[in-house]
C-alpha positions as a Python dict, from the first residue, in 0.01 Angstrom:
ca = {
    (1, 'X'): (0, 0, 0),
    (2, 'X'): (166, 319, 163),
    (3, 'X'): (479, 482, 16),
    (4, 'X'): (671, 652, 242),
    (5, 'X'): (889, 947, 222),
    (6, 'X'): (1222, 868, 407),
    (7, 'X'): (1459, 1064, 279),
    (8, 'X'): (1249, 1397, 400),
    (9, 'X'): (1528, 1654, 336),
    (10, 'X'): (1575, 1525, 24),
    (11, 'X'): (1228, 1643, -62),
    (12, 'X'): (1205, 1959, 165),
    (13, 'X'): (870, 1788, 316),
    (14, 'X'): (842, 1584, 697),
    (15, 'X'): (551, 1399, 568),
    (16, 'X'): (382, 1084, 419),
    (17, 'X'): (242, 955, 108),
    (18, 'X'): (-19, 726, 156),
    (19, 'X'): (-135, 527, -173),
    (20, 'X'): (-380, 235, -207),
    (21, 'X'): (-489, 62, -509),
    (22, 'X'): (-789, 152, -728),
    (23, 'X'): (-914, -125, -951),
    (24, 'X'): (-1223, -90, -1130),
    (25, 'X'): (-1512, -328, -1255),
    (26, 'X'): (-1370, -267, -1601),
    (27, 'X'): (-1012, -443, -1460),
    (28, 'X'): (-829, -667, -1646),
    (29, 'X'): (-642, -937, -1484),
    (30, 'X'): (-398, -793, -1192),
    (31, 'X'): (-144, -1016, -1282),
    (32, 'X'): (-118, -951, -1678),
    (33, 'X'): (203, -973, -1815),
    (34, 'X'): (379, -598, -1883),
    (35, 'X'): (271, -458, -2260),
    (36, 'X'): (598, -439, -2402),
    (37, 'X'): (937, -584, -2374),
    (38, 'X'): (1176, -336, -2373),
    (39, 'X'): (1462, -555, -2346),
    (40, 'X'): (1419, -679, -2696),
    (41, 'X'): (1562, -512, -3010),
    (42, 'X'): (1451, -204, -3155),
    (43, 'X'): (1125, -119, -2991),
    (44, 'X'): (906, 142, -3122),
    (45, 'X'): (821, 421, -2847),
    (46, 'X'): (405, 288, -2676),
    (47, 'X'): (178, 537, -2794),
    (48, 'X'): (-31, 688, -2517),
    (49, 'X'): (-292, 928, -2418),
    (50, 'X'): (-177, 1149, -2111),
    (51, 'X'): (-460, 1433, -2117),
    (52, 'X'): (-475, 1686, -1840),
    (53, 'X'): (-613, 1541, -1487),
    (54, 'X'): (-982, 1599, -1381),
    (55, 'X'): (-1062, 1808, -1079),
    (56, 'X'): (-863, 2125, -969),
    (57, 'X'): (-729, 2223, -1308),
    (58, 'X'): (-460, 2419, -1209),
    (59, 'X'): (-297, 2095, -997),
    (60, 'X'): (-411, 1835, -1294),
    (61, 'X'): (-268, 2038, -1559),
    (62, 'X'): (52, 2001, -1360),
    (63, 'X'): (64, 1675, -1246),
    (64, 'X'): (-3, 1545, -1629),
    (65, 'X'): (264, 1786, -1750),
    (66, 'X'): (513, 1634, -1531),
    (67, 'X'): (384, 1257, -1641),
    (68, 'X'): (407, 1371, -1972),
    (69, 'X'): (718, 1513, -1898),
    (70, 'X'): (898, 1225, -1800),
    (71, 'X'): (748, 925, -2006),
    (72, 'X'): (864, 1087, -2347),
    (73, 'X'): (1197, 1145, -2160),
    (74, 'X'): (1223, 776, -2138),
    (75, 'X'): (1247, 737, -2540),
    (76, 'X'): (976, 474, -2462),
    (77, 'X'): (691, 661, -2472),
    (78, 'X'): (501, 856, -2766),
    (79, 'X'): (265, 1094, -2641),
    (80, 'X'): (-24, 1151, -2870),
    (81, 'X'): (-106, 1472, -2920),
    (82, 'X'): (-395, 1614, -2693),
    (83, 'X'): (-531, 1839, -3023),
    (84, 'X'): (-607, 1494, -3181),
    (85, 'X'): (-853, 1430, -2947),
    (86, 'X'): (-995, 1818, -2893),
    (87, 'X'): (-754, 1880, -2580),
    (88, 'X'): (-1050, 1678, -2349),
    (89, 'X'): (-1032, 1592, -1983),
    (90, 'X'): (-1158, 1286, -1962),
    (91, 'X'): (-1386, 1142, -1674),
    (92, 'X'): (-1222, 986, -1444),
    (93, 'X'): (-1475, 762, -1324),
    (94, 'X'): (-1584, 607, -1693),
    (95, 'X'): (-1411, 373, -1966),
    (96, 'X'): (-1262, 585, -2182),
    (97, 'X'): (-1401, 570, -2573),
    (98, 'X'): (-1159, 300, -2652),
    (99, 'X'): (-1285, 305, -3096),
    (100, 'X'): (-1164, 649, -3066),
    (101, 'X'): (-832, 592, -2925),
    (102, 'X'): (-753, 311, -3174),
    (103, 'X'): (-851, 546, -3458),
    (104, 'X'): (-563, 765, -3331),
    (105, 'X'): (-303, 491, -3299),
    (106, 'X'): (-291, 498, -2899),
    (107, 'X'): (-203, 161, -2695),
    (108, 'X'): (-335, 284, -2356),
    (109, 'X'): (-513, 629, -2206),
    (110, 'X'): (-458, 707, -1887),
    (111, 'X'): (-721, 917, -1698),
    (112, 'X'): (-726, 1073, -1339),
    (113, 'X'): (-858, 1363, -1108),
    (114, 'X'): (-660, 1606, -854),
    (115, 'X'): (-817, 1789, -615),
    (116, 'X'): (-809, 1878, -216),
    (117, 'X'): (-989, 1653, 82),
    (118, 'X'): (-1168, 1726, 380),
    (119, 'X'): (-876, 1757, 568),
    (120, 'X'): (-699, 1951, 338),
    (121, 'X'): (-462, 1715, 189),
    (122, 'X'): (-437, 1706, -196),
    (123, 'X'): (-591, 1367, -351),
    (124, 'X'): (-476, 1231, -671),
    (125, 'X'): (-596, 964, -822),
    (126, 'X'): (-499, 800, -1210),
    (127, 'X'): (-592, 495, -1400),
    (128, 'X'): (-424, 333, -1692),
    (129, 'X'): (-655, 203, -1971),
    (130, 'X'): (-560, -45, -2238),
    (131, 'X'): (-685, 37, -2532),
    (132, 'X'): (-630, -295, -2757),
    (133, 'X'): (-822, -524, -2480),
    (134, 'X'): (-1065, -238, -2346),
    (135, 'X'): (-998, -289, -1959),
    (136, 'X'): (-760, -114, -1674),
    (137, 'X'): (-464, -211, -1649),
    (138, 'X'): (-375, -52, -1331),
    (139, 'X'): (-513, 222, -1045),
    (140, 'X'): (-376, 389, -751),
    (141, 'X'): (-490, 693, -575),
    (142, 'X'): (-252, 878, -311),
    (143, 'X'): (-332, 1156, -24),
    (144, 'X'): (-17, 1400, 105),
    (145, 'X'): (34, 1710, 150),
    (146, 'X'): (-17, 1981, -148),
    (147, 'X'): (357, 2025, -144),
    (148, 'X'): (449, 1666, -260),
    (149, 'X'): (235, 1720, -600),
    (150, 'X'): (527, 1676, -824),
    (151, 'X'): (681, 1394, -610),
    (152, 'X'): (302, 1209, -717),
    (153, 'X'): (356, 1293, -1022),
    (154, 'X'): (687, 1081, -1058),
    (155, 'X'): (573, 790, -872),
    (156, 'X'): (190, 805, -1153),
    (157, 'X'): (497, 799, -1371),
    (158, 'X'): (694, 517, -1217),
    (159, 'X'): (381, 314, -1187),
    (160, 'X'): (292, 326, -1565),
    (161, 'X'): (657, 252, -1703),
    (162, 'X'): (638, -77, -1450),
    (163, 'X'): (316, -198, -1592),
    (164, 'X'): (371, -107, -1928),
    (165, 'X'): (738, -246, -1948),
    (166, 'X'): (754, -476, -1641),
    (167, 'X'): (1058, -259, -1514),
    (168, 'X'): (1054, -31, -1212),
    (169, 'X'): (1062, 340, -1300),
    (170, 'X'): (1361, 578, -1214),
    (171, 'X'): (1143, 914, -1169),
    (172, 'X'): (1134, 929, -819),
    (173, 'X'): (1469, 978, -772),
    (174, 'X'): (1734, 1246, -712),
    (175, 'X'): (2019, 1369, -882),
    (176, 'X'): (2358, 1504, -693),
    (177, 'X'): (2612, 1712, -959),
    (178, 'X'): (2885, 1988, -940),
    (179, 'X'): (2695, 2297, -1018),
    (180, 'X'): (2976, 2551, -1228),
    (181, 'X'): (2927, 2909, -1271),
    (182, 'X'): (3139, 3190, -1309),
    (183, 'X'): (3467, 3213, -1600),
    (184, 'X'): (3652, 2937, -1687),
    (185, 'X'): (3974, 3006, -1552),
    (186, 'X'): (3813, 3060, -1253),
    (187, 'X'): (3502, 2872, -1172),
    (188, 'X'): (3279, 2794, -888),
    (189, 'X'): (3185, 2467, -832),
    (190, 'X'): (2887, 2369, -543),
    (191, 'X'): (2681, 2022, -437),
    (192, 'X'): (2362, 2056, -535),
    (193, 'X'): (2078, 1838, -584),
    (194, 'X'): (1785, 1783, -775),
    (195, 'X'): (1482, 1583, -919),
    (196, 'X'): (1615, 1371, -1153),
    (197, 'X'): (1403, 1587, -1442),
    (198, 'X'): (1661, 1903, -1311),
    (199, 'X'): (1316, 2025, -1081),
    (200, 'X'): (1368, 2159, -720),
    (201, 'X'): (1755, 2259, -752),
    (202, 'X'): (1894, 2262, -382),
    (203, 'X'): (2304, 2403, -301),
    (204, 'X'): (2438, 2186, -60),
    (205, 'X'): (2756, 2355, -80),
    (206, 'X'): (2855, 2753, -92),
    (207, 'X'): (3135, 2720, -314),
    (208, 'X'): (3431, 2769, -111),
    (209, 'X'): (3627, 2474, -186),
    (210, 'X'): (3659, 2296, -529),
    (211, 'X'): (3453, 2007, -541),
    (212, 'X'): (3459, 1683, -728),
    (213, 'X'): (3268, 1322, -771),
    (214, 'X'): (2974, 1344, -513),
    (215, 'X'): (2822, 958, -453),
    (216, 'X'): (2487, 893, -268),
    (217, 'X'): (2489, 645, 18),
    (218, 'X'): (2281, 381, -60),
    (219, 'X'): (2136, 313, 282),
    (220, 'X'): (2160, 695, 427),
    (221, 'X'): (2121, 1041, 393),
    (222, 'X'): (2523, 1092, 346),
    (223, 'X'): (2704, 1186, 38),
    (224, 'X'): (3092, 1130, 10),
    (225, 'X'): (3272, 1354, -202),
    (226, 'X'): (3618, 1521, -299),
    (227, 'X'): (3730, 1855, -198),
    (228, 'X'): (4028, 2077, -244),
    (229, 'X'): (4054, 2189, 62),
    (230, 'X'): (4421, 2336, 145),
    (231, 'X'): (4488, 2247, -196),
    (232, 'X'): (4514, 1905, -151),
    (233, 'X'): (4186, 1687, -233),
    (234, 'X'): (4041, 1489, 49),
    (235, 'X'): (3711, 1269, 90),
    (236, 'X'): (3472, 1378, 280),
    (237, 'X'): (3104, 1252, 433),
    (238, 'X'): (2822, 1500, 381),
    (239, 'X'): (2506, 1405, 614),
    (240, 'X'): (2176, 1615, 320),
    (241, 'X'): (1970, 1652, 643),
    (242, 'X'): (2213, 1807, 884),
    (243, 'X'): (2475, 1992, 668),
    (244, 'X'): (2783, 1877, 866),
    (245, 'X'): (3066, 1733, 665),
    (246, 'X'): (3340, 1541, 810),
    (247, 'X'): (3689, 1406, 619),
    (248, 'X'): (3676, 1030, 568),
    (249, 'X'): (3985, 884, 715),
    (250, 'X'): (4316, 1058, 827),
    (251, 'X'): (4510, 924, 526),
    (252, 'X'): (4893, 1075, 499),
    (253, 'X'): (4845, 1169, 94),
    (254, 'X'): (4578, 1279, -131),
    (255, 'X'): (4268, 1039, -167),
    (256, 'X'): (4002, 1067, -411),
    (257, 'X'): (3750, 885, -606),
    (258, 'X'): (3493, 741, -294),
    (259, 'X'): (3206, 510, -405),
    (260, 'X'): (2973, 396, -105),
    (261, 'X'): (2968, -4, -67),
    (262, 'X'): (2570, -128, -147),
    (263, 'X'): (2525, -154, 262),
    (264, 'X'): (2659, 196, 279),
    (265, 'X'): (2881, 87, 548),
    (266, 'X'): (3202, 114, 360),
    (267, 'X'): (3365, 345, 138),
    (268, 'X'): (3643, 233, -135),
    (269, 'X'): (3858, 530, -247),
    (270, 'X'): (4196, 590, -423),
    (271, 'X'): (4506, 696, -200),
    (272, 'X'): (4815, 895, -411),
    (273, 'X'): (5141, 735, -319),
    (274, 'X'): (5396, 851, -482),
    (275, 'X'): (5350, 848, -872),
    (276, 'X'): (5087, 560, -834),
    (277, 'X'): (4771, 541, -637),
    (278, 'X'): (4651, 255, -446),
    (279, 'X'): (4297, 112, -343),
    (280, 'X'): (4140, 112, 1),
    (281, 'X'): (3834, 44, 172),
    (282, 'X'): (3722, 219, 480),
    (283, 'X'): (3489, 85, 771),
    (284, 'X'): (3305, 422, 883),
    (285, 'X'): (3199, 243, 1170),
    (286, 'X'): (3538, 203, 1304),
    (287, 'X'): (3705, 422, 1065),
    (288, 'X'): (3960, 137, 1004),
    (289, 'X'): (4121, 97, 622),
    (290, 'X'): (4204, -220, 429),
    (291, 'X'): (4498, -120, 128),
    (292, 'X'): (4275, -350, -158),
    (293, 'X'): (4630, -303, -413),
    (294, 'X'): (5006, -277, -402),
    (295, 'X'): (5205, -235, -669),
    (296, 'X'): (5382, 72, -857),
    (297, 'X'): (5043, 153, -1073),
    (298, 'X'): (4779, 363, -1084),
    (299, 'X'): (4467, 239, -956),
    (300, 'X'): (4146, 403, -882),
    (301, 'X'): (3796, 507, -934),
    (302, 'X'): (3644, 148, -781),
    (303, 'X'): (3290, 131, -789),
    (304, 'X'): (3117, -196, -622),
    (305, 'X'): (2938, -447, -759),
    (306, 'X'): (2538, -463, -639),
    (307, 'X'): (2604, -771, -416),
    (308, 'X'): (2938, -609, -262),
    (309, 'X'): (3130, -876, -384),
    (310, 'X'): (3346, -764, -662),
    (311, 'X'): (3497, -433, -688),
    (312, 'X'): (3535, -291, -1086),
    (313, 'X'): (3835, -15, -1159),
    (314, 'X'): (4048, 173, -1358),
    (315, 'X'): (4414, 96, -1367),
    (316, 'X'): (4770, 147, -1590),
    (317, 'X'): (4915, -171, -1427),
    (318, 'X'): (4935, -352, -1812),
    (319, 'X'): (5057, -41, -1969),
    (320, 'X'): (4732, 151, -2077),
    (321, 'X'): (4442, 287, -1869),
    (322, 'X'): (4193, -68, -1834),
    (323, 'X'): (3900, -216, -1634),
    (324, 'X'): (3989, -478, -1397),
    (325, 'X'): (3775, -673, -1158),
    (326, 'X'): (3879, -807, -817),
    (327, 'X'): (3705, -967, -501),
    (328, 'X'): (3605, -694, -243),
    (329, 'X'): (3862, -762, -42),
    (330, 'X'): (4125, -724, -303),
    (331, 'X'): (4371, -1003, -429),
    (332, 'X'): (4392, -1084, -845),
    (333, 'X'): (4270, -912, -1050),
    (334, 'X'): (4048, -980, -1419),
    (335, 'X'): (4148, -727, -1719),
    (336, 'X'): (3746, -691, -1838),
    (337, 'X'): (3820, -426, -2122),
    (338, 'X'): (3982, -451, -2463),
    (339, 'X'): (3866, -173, -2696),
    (340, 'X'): (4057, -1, -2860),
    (341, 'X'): (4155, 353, -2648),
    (342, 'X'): (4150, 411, -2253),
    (343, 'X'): (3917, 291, -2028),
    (344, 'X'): (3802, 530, -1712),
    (345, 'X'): (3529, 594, -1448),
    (346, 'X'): (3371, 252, -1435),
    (347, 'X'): (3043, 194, -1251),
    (348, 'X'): (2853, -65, -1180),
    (349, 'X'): (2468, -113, -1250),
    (350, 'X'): (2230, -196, -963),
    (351, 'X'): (2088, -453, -1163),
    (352, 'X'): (2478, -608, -1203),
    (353, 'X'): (2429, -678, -1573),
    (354, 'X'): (2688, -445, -1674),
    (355, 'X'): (2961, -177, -1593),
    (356, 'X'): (2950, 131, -1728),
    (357, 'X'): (3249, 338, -1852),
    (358, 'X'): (3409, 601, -2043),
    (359, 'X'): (3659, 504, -2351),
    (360, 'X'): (3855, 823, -2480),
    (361, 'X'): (4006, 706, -2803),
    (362, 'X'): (4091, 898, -3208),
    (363, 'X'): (3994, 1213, -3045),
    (364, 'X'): (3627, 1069, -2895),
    (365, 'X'): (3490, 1037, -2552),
    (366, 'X'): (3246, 742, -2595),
    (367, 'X'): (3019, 647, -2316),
    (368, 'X'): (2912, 238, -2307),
    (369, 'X'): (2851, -42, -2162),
    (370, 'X'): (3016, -421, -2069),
    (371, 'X'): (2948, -692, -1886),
    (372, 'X'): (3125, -791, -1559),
    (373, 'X'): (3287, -1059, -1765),
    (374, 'X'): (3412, -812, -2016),
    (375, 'X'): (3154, -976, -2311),
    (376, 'X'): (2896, -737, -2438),
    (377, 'X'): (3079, -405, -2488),
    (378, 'X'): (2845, -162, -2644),
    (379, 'X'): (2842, 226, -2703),
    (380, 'X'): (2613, 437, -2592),
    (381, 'X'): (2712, 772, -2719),
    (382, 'X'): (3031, 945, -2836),
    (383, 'X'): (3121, 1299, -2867),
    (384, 'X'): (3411, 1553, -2799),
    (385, 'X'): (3407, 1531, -2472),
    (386, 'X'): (3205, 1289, -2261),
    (387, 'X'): (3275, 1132, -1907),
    (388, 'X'): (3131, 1036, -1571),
    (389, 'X'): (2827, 800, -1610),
    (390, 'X'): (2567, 707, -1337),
    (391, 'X'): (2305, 443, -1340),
    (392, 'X'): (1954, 498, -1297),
    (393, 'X'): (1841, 264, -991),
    (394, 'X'): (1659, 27, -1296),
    (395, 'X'): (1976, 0, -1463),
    (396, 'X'): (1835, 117, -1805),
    (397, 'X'): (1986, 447, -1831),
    (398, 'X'): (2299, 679, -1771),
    (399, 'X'): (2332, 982, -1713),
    (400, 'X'): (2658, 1164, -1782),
    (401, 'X'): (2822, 1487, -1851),
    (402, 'X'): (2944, 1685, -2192),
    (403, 'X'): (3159, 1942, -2231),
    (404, 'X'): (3000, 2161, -2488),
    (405, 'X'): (3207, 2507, -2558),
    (406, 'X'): (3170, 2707, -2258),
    (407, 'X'): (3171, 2450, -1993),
    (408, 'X'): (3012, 2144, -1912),
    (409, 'X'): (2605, 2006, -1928),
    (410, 'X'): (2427, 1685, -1843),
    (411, 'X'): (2285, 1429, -2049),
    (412, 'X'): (2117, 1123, -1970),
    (413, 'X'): (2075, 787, -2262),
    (414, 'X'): (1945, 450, -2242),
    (415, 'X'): (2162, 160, -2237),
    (416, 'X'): (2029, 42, -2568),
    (417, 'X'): (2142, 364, -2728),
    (418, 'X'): (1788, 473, -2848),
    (419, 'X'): (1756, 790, -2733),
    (420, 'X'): (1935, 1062, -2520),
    (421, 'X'): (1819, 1415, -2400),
    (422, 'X'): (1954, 1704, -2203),
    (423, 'X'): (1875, 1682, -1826),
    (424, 'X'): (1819, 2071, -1747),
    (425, 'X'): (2041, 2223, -1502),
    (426, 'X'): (2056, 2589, -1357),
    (427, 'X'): (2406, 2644, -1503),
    (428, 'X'): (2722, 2424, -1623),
    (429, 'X'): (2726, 2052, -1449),
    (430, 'X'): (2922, 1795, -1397),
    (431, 'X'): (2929, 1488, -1230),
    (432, 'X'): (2608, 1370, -1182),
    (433, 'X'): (2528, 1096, -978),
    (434, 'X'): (2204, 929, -932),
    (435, 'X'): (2001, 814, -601),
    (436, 'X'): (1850, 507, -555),
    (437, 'X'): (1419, 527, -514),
    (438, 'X'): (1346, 723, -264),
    (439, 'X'): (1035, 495, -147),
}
């Protein structure tokens, strides 16, 4: 197996990952089912062992940090406490004491060393024990350059959350967001990017121009984007590797709210005319539009559905601010939402199960969930003031933004409303938006 870095200015760093599984005589059965079912009622968090990596201390200390890191993140995990087993590394290339491990209550251990090749390359490899049966569960061992540490890190982490839960891990991913600094009545707002733990903060932007709702590409290294530029808001394409921006489209009023389609080839956005706003979609091949609704309403924020079929937004067209679903190519559309308050920045998860929104009702900002088919409405979380959720590429979390006093700050929850924690950010931020894997 080699994973590949392809989105290289994402991650600062031109070069491969190579990884290749590492099964033991003490294997169980490659094709066991996952530990855990997360998908079913209240769960308790797995308890497991993450101790420090054998090898160059320095890089295992860090490398199991992050892992750490990012498992109890999850609201999944329970990390035992390394003081309950004397803070040991543990060898690498042994069982670990499994009667020990069930004494303290842990379902797996995971073990591993760090360290530099021959050729200079850093080599990390991990195994993940299951304590119950006594086997491995799973091994992999990866080569790149010393650079990419914490991006091996994330994908030890993504590797363990698959085989524990049976569903693919979101660490290796990115995170675009408005970055806010400065007063209130007069604040800066720049693109910036990060790790989706708030790691390796990039500025994509210098601040010039007000900036608004940044969306990944799903298929590219372009993000599309509002700006005030002029003071009017446009849309505008932003290629992460080159730094050039272009506007989308050379529409006569003020657009706003892009969303990529899933082939990336398409952008649907919201076009001001007059007091209401109309859909479009955009070919950026050959830059022509297709007007998606007509009417006196407002319409907007669309976000498309994972098999670009259906297109989920916001609209006043039945007197209050509601979800509605139509075909991609516009024509009738389904009222999905009928909650109590008003119904905003809808998204749709990769995995299509459900559409995420914002409900601002009795003085609340809830964040939740529905299905396409408007069944299933659940709430997340709820607060003063809380707007603008993204998926996570597994479709089992959200990530969102709260004002909180002085300005904004991101969170990011589960869809089963378990747990939520703050994703760390330089300064104030604001909409976030998540990447798919980057592998």
């Amino acid at each position: 197996m080699t994973l590949l870095l392809n989105r290289r200015t994402i991650l600062s760093a031109g070069t491969a990952i190579a990884g290749t599984s590492l099964f033991s005589p003490w294997s169980l059965a490659q094709g066991a089912p996952p530990v855990i079912d997360i998908r079913r009622g209240q769960v308790q968090p797995f308890p497991i062992v993450v101790p420090n990596l054998g090898g160059d201390g320095d890089m295992g200390r860090n490398i199991s940090g992050v892992i750490e890191n990012n498992l109890r993140r999850s609201g999944f995990f329970r990390i035992i406490d390394r003081q309950a087993y004397g803070n040991a590394t543990l060898d690498p290339d042994q069982p670990p004491n499994f009667a020990q491990f069930r004494q303290l209550g842990a379902a797996a251990v995971v073990t591993g060393r760090a360290g530099r090749g021959a050729d200079g390359r850093s080599r990390v490899e991990f195994r993940l024990w299951d304590v119950a049966q006594g086997g491995q569960l799973h091994g992999q061992q990866f080569a790149t350059q010393e650079a990419n540490w914490r991006r091996i890190a994330h994908l030890v982490s993504d590797q363990i959350f698959e085989r524990v839960t049976g569903e693919k891990g979101h660490f290796d991913t990115r995170i675009v967001f408005v970055d806010e600094t400065g007063p209130k009545d007069r604040r800066q707002k720049r693109l910036a990017i990060m790790d989706q733990d708030g790691a390796n903060v990039r500025y994509l932007t210098r601040g010039g121009d007000l900036v608004l709702t940044p969306r990944f590409s799903p298929s590219s290294q372009d993000i599309t984007y509002m700006a005030y530029t002029g003071g009017e808001p446009r849309v505008y394409l932003l290629n992460i590797e080159t730094g050039q921006r272009e506007q989308v489209g050379n529409f006569p009023g003020m657009t706003f709210s892009p969303r990529f389609s899933p082939d990336g080839q398409r952008i649907a956005l919201s076009l001001q005319q007059g007091s209401g706003s109309s859909l479009y979609s955009l070919d950026l091949r050959s830059r022509a539009a297709v007007r998606l609704t007509d009417g006196a309403a407002i319409d907007t924020s669309p976000s498309y559905s994972p098999d670009g079929r259906q297109i989920v937004f916001e609209s006043d067209r039945g007197g209050g601010q509601q979800l509605y679903v139509m075909g991609a190519g516009g024509g009738a559309a389904n009222r999905i939402s009928f909650g109590q308050g008003r119904y905003s920045t809808p998204v749709w998860s990769p995995r299509g199960d459900f559409i995420a929104f914002t409900r601002q009702g009795g003085g609340q900002f809830a964040i939740g969930v529905i299905k396409p088919d408007g069944t299933g409405e659940r709430i997340i979380t709820s607060g003063f003031h809380n707007e603008g959720p993204t998926f996570s590429p597994n479709g089992l979390f959200v990530m969102f933004f709260r004002e909180q006093g002085a300005g904004p700050r991101l969170f990011q929850a589960d869809i089963f409303a378990r747990s939520e924690v703050v994703v760390p950010t330089p300064s104030f931020a604001s909409d976030p938006a998540w990447s798919p894997t980057l592998r």
